[in-house]
mmCIF file of C-alpha atoms and ligand atoms in Angstrom:
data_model
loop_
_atom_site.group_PDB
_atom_site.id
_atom_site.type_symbol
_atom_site.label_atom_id
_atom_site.label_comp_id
_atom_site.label_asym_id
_atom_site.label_seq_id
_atom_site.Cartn_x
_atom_site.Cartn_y
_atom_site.Cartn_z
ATOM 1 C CA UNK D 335 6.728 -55.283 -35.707
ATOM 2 C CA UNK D 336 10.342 -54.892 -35.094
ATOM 3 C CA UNK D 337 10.456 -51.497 -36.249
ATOM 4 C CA UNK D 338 7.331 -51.081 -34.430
ATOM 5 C CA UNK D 339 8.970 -51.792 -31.056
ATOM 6 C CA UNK D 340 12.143 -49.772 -32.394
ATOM 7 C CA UNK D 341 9.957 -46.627 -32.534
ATOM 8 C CA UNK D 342 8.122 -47.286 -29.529
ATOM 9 C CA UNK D 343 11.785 -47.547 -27.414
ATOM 10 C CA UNK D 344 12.780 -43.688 -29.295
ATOM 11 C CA UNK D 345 9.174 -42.232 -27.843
ATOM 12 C CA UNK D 346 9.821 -43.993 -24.634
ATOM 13 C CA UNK D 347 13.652 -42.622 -24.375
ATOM 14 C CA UNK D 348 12.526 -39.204 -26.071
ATOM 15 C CA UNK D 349 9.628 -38.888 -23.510
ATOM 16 C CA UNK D 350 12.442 -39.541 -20.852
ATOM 17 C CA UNK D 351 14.171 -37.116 -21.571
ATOM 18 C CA UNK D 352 11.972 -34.258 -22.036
ATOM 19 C CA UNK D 353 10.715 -34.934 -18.453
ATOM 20 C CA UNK D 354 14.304 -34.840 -17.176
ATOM 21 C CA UNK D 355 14.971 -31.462 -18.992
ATOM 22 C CA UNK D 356 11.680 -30.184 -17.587
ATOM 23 C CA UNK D 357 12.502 -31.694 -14.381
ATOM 24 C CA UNK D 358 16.033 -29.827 -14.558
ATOM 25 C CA UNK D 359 17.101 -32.550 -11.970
ATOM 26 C CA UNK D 360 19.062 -35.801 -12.690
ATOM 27 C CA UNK D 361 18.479 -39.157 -10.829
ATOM 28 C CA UNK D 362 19.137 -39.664 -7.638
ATOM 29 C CA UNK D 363 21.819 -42.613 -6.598
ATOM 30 C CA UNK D 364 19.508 -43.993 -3.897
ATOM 31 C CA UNK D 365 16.660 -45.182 -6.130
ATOM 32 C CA UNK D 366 13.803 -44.494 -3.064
ATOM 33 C CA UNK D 367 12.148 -41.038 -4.548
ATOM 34 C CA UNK D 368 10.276 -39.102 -3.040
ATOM 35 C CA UNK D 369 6.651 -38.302 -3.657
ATOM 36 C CA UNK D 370 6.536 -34.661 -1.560
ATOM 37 C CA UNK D 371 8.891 -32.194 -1.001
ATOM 38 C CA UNK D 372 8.021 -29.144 0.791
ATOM 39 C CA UNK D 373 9.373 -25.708 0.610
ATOM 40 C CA UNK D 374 9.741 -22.859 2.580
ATOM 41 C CA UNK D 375 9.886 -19.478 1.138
ATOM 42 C CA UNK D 376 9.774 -16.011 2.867
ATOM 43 C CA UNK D 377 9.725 -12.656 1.060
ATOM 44 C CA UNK D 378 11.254 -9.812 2.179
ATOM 45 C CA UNK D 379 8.311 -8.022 1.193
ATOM 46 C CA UNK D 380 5.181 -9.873 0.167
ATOM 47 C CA UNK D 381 3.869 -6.353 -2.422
ATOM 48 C CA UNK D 382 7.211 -5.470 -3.781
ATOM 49 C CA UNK D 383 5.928 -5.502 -7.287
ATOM 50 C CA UNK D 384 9.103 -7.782 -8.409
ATOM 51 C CA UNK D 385 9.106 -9.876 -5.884
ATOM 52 C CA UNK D 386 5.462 -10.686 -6.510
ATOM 53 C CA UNK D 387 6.323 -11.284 -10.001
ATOM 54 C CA UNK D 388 8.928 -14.106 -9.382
ATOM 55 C CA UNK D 389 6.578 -15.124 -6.452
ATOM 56 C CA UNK D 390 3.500 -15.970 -9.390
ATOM 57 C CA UNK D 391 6.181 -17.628 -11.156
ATOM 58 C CA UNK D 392 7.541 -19.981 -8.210
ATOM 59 C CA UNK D 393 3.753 -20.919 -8.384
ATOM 60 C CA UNK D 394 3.227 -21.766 -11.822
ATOM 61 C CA UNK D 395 7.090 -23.649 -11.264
ATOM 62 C CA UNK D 396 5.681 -25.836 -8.547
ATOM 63 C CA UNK D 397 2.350 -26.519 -10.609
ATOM 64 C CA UNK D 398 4.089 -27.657 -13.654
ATOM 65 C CA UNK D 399 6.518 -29.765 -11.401
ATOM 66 C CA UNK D 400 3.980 -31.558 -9.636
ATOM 67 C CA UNK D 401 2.340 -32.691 -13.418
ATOM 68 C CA UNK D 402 5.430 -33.644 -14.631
ATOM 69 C CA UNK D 403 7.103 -35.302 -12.271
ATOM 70 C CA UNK D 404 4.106 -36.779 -9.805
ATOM 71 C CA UNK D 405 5.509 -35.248 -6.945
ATOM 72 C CA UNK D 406 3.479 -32.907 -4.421
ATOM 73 C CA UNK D 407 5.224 -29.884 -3.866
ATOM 74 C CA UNK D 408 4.070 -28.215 -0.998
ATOM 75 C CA UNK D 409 5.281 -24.562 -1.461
ATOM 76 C CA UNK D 410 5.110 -22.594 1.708
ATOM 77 C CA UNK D 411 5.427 -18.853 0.758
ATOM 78 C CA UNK D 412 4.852 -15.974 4.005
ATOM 79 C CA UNK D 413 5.585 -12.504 3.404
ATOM 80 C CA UNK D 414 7.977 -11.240 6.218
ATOM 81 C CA UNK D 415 6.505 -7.443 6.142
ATOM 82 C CA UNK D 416 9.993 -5.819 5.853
ATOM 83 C CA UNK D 417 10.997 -7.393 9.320
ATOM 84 C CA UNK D 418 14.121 -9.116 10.285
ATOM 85 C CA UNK D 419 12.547 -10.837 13.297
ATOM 86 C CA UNK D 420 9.477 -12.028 11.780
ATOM 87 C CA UNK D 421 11.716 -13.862 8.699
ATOM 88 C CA UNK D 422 13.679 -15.383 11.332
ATOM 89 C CA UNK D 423 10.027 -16.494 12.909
ATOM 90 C CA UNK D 424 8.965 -17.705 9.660
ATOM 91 C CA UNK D 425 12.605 -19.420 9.168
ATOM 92 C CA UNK D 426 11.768 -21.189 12.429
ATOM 93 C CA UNK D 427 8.691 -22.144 11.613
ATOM 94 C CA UNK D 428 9.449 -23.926 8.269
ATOM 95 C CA UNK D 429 12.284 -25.697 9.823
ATOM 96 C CA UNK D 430 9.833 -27.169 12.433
ATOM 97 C CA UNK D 431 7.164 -28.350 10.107
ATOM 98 C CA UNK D 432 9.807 -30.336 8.182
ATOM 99 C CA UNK D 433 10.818 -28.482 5.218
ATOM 100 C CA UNK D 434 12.921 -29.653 3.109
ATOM 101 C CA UNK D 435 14.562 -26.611 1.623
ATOM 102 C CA UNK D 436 13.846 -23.278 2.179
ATOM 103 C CA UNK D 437 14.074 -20.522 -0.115
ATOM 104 C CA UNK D 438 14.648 -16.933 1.545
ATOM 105 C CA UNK D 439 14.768 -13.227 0.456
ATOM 106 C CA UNK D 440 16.223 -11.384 2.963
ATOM 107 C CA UNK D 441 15.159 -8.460 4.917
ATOM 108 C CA UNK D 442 17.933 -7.861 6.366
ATOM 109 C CA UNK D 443 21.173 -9.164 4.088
ATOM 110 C CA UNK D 444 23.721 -8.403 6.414
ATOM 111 C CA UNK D 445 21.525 -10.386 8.893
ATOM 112 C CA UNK D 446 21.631 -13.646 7.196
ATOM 113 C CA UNK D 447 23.948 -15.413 9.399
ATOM 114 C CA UNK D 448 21.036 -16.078 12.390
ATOM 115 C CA UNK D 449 19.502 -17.920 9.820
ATOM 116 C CA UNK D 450 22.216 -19.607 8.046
ATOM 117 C CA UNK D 451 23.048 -20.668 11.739
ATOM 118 C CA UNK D 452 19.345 -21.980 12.311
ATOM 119 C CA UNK D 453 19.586 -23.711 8.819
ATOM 120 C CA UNK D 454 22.861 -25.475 8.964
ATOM 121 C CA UNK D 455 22.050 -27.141 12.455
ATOM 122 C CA UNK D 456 19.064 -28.677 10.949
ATOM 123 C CA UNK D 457 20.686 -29.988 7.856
ATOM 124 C CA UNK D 458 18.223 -27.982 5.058
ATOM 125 C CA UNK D 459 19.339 -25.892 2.080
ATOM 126 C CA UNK D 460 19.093 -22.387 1.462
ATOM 127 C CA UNK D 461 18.139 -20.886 -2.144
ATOM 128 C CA UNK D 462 18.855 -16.969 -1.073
ATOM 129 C CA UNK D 463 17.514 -14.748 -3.821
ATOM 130 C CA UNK D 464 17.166 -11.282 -4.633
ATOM 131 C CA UNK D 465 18.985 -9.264 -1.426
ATOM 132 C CA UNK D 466 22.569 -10.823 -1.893
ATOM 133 C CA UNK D 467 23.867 -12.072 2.077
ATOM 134 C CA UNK D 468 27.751 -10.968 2.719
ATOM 135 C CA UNK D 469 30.329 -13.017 1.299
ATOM 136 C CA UNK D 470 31.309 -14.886 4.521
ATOM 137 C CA UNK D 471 28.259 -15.729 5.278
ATOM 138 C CA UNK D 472 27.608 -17.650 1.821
ATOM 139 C CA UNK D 473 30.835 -19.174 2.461
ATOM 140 C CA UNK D 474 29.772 -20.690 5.579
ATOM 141 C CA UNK D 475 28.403 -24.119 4.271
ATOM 142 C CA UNK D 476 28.768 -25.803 0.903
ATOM 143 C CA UNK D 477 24.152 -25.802 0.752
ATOM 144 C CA UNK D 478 23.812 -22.005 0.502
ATOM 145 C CA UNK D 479 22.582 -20.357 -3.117
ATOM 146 C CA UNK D 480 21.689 -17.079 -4.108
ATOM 147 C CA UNK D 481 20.172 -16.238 -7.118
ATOM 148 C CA UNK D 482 20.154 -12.618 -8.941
ATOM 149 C CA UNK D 483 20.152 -10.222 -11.570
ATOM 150 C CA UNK D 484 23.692 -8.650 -11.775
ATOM 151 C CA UNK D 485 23.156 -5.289 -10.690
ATOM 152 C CA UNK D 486 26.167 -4.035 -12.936
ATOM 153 C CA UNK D 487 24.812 -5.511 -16.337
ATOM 154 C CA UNK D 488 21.160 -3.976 -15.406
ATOM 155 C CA UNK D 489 22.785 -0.272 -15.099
ATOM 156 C CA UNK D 490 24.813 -1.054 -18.136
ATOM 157 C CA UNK D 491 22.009 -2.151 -20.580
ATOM 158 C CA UNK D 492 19.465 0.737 -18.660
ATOM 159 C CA UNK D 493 22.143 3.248 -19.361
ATOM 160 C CA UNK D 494 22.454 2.268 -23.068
ATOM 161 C CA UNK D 495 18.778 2.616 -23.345
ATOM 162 C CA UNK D 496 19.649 6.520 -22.651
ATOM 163 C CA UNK D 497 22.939 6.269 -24.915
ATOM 164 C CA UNK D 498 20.459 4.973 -27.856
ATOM 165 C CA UNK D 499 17.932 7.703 -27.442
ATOM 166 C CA UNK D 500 20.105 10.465 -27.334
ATOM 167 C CA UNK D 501 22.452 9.257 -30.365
ATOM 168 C CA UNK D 502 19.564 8.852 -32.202
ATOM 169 C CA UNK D 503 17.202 12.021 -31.015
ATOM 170 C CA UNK D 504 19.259 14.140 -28.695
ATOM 171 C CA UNK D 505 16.451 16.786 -29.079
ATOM 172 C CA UNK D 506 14.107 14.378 -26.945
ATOM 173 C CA UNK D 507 16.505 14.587 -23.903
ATOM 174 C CA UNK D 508 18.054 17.661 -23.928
ATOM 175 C CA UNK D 509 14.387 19.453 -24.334
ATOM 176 C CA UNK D 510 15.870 22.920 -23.626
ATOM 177 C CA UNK D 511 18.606 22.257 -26.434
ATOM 178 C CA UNK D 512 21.175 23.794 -23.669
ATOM 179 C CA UNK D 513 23.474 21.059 -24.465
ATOM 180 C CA UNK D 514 23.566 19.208 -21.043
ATOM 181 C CA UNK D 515 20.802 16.552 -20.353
ATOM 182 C CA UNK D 516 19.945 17.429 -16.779
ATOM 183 C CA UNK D 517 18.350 14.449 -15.181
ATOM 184 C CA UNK D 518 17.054 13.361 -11.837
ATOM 185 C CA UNK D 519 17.531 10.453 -9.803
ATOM 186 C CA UNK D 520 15.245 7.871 -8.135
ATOM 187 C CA UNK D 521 17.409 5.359 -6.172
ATOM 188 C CA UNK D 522 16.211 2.215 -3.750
ATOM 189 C CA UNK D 523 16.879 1.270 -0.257
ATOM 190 C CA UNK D 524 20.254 2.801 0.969
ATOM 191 C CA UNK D 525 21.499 -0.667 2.342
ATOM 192 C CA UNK D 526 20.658 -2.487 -0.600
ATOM 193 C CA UNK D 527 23.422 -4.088 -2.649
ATOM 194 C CA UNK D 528 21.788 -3.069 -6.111
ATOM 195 C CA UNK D 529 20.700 0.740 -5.569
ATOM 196 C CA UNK D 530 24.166 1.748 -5.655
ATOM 197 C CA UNK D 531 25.754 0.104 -7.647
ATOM 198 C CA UNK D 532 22.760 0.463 -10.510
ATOM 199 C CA UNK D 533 23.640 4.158 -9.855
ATOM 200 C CA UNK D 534 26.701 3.833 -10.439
ATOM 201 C CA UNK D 535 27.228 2.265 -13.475
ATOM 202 C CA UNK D 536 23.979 3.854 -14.944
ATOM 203 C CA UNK D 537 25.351 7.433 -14.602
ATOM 204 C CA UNK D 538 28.946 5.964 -15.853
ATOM 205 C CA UNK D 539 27.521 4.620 -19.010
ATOM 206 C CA UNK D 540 25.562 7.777 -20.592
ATOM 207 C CA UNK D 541 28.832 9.694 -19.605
ATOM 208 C CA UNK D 542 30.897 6.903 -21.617
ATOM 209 C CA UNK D 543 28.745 7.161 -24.175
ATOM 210 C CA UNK D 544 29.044 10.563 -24.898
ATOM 211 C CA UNK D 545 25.758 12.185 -23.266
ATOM 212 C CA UNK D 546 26.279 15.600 -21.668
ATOM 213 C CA UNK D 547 24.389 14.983 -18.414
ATOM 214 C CA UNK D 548 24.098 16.893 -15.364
ATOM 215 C CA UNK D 549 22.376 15.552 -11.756
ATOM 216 C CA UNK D 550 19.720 18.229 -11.017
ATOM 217 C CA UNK D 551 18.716 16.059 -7.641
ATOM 218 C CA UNK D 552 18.420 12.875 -6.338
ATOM 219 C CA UNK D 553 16.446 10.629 -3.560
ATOM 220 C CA UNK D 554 15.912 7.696 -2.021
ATOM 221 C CA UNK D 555 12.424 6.140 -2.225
ATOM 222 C CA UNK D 556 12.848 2.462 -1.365
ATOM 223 C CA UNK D 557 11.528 1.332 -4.513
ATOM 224 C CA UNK D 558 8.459 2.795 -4.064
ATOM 225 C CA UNK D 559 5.915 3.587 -6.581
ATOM 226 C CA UNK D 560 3.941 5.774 -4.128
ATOM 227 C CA UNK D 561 7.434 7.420 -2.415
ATOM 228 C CA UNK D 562 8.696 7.903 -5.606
ATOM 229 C CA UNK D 563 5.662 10.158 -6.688
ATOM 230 C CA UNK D 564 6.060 12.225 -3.770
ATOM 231 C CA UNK D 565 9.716 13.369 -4.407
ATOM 232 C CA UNK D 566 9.314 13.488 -8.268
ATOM 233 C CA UNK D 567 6.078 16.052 -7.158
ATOM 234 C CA UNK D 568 8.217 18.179 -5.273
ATOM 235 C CA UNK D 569 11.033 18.350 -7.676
ATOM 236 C CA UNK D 570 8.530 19.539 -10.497
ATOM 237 C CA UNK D 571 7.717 22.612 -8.393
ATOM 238 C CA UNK D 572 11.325 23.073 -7.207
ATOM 239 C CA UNK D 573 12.804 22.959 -10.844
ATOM 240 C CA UNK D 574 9.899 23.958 -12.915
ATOM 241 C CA UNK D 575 10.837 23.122 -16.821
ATOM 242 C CA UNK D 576 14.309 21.845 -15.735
ATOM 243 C CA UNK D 577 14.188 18.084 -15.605
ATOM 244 C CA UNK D 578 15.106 16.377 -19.073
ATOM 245 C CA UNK D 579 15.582 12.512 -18.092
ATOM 246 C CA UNK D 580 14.576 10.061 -14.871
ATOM 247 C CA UNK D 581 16.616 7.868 -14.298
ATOM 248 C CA UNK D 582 15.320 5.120 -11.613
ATOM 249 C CA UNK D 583 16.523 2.425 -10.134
ATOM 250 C CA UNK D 584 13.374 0.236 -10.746
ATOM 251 C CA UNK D 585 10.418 0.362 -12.602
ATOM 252 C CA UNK D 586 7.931 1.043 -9.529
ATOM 253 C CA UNK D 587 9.881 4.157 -8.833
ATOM 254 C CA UNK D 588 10.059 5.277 -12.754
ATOM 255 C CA UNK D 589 6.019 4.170 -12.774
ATOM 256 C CA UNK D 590 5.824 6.686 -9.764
ATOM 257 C CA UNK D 591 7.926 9.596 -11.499
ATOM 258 C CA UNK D 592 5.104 9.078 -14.169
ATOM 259 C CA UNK D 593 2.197 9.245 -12.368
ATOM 260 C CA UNK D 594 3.644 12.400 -10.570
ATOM 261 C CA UNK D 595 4.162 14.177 -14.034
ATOM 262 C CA UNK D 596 0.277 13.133 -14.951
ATOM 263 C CA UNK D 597 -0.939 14.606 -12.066
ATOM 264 C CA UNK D 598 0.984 18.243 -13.173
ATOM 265 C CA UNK D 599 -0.203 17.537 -16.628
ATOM 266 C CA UNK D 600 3.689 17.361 -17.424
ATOM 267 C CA UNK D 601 4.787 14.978 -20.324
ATOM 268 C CA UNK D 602 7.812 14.797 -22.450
ATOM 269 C CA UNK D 603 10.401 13.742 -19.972
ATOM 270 C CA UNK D 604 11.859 9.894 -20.656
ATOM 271 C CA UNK D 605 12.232 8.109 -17.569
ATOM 272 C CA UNK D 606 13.780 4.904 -17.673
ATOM 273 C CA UNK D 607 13.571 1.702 -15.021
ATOM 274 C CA UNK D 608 14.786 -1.641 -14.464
ATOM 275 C CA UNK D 609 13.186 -4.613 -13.802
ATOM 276 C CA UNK D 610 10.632 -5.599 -16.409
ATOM 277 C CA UNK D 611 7.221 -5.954 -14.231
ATOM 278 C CA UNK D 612 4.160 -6.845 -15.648
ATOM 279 C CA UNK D 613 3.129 -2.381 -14.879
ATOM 280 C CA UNK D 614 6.671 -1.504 -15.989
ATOM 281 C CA UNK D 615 6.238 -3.859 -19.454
ATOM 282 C CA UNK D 616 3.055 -2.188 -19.713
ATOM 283 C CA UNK D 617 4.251 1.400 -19.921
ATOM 284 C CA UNK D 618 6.923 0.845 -22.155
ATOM 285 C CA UNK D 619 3.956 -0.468 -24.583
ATOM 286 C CA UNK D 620 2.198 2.329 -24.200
ATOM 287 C CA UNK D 621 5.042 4.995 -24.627
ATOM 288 C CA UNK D 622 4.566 6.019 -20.637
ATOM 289 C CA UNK D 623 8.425 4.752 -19.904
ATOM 290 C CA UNK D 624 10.922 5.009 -22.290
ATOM 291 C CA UNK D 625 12.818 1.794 -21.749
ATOM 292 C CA UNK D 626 13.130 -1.017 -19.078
ATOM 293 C CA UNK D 627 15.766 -3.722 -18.173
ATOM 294 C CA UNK D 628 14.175 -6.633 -17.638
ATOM 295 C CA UNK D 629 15.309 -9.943 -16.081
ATOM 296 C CA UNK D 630 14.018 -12.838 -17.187
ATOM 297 C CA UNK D 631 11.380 -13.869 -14.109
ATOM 298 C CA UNK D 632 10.647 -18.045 -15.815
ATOM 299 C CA UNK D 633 14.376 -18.181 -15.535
ATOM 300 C CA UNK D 634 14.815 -16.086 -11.814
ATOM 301 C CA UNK D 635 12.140 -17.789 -10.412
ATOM 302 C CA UNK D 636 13.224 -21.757 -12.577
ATOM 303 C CA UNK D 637 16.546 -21.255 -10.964
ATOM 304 C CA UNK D 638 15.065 -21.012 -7.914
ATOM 305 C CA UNK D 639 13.045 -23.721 -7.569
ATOM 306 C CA UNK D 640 15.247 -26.355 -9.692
ATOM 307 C CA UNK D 641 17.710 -26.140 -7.157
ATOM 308 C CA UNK D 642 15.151 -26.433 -4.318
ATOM 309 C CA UNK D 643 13.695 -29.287 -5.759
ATOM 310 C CA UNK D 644 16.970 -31.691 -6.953
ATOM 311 C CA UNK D 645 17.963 -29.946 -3.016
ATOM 312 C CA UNK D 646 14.738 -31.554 -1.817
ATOM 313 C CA UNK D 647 14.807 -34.591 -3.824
ATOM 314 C CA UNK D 648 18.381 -34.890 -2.975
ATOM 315 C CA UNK D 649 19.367 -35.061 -6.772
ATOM 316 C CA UNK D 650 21.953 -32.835 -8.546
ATOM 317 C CA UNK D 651 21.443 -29.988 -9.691
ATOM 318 C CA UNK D 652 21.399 -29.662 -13.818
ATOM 319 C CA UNK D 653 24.605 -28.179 -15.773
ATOM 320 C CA UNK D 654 21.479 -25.739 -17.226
ATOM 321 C CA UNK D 655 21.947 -23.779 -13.917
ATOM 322 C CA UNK D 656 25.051 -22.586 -14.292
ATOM 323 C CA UNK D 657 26.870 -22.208 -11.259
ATOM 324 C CA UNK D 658 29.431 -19.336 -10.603
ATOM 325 C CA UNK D 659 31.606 -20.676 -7.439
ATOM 326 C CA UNK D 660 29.003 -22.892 -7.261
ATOM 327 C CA UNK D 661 26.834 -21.459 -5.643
ATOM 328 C CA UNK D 662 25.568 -18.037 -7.262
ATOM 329 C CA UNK D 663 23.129 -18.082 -10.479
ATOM 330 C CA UNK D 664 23.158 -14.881 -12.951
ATOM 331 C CA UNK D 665 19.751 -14.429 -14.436
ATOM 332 C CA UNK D 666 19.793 -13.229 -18.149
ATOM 333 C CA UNK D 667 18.384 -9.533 -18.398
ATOM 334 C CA UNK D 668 17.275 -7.556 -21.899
ATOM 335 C CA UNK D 669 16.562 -3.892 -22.811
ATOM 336 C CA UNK D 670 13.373 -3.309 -23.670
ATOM 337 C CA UNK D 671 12.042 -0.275 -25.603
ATOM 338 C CA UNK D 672 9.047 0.240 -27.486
ATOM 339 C CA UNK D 673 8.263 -1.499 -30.799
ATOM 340 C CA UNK D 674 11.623 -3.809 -30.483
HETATM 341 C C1 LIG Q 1118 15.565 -5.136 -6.763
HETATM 342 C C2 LIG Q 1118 14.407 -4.800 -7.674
HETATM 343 C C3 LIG Q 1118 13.465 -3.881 -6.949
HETATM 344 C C4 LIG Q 1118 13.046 -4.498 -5.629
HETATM 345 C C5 LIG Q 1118 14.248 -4.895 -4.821
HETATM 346 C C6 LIG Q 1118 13.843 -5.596 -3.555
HETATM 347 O O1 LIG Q 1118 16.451 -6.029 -7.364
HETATM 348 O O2 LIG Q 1118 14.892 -4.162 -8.812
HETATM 349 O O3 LIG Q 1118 12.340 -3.598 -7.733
HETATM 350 O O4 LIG Q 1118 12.253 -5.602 -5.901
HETATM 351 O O5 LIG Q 1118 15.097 -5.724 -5.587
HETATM 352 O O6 LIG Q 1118 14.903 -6.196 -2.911
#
């Protein structure tokens, strides 16, 4: 009997404590819990194929939240359409319907203070993600997070993929055995924090690491499958048998470059992307891409909504999410490549 009620006391503490590692979220000091939160999220753009990604997984995040923990989550999610004003609508909107936290990806990141401004006055958290807000606006109030994948690391690993191929098979990027890899270039929005720098650092690392490249071109095509294919058609007929490598700065743009070279009945060059979506995943499977960087979207999207939830519940946040300054989370990213 006694050891009985000894084992019974171990379930009942291990139980515990798997819900409070699920949870991610510690007690709160007052002991009167809530048994709703509700949170506000706006994308910057509701079919950006990575943002719907980490949007299914905020849903699943909510789902298993609510079964664990007994706690209705109301999750609010409106696409802002790629405008400024209509996030600041939405912003507005959740504020006035009583949300608790909100969680925003920007249009607009270097028009974050309006609704930093609109949040602070009301007292409710922000959980930025995605489209980084300037530095003094985070450092406005002590409630502001932003979550991300570093852009450096992404163009670091996505250049390696390159680095890999070519050390191991330099004959299947330099196709014209000329000596020079000459590649062309698929970069996102201008005013985006990432599209630069994941040009960058890309283009640093095969030159670090010994591949002979040379730019043929470049673009910008927003991260556009469909704007992607447009420029990657009219390069084919500009430089007919002269592009070796793609590099992209996502996978909907690299997915584009593909479907571009389909249509010419082109195959052979390696593209490569970043980002890891369910498409992008895909056609690395299937040989279509040559290699991806992909962030992990249960931890993006778990960052996200742990800290909206201990924000809503008013608990602390878990050491799990680690903190840099407090405030900004670094999502773990991986290469992938076929059959690894
Ligand atoms: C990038 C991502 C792109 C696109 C963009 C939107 O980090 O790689 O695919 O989603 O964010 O802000």
């Amino acid at each position: 009997m006694k050891n009985m009620k000894k084992f019974c006391f171990l379930l009942n503490s291990l139980l515990l404590c798997a819900v409070m590692m699920f949870t991610g979220c510690g007690r709160a000091e007052n002991e009167t819990e809530k048994k709703s939160i509700r949170i506000g999220v706006s994308l910057y753009q509701g079919d950006d194929t990575f943002i719907n990604n980490i949007r299914g997984e905020l849903e699943k995040c909510a789902k298993a939240y609510e079964q664990e923990n007994g706690v209705k989550v109301n999750l609010d999610i409106q696409d802002a359409k790629g405008s400024q004003n209509t996030q600041n609508d939405q912003v507005e909107r959740f504020i006035s319907l009583g949300c608790d936290v909100l969680c925003i990806n920007p249009v607009d990141r270097t028009a974050a203070s309006v609704m930093i401004d609109k949040a602070m006055a009301a007292e409710i958290p922000v959980v930025f993600f995605n489209r980084q807000p300037v530095e003094e606006d985070m450092d406005r109030w002590d409630q502001l997070y932003y979550i991300e994948a570093v852009a450096k690391e992404s163009a670091v690993l996505q250049g390696g993929i390159v680095v890999d191929r070519y050390r191991e098979n330099p004959e299947s990027l330099d196709l014209n055995g000329d000596g020079v890899v000459s590649y062309v270039l698929l970069e996102g929005e201008s005013s985006h924090q990432d599209a630069l720098i994941r040009t960058e650092w890309s283009v640093k690392t095969l030159k670090d690491g010994g591949v002979p490249v040379e730019k043929i071109t470049g673009g910008i095509a927003n991260w556009e499958r469909s704007q992607a294919s447009a420029l990657m058609e009219q390069w084919l007929e500009k430089y007919p048998g002269q592009i070796e490598l793609i590099l992209c700065n996502n996978d909907d743009m690299a997915l584009g470059a593909i479907d571009a070279m389909e249509r010419a009945g082109i195959s052979g060059i390696c593209a490569v992307g970043i980002d890891g979506t369910t498409p992008g995943l895909e056609a690395v499977a299937n040989g279509k891409l040559l290699g991806t960087v992909s962030s992990d979207k249960e931890r993006y999207a778990g960052a996200i909504f742990t800290i909206a939830a201990c924000k809503a519940m008013e608990q602390e946040i878990p050491p799990e999410i680690e903190l840099v300054e407090g405030k900004y989370y670094h999502c773990p990213q991986q290469i992938v490549v076929k059959n690894q």
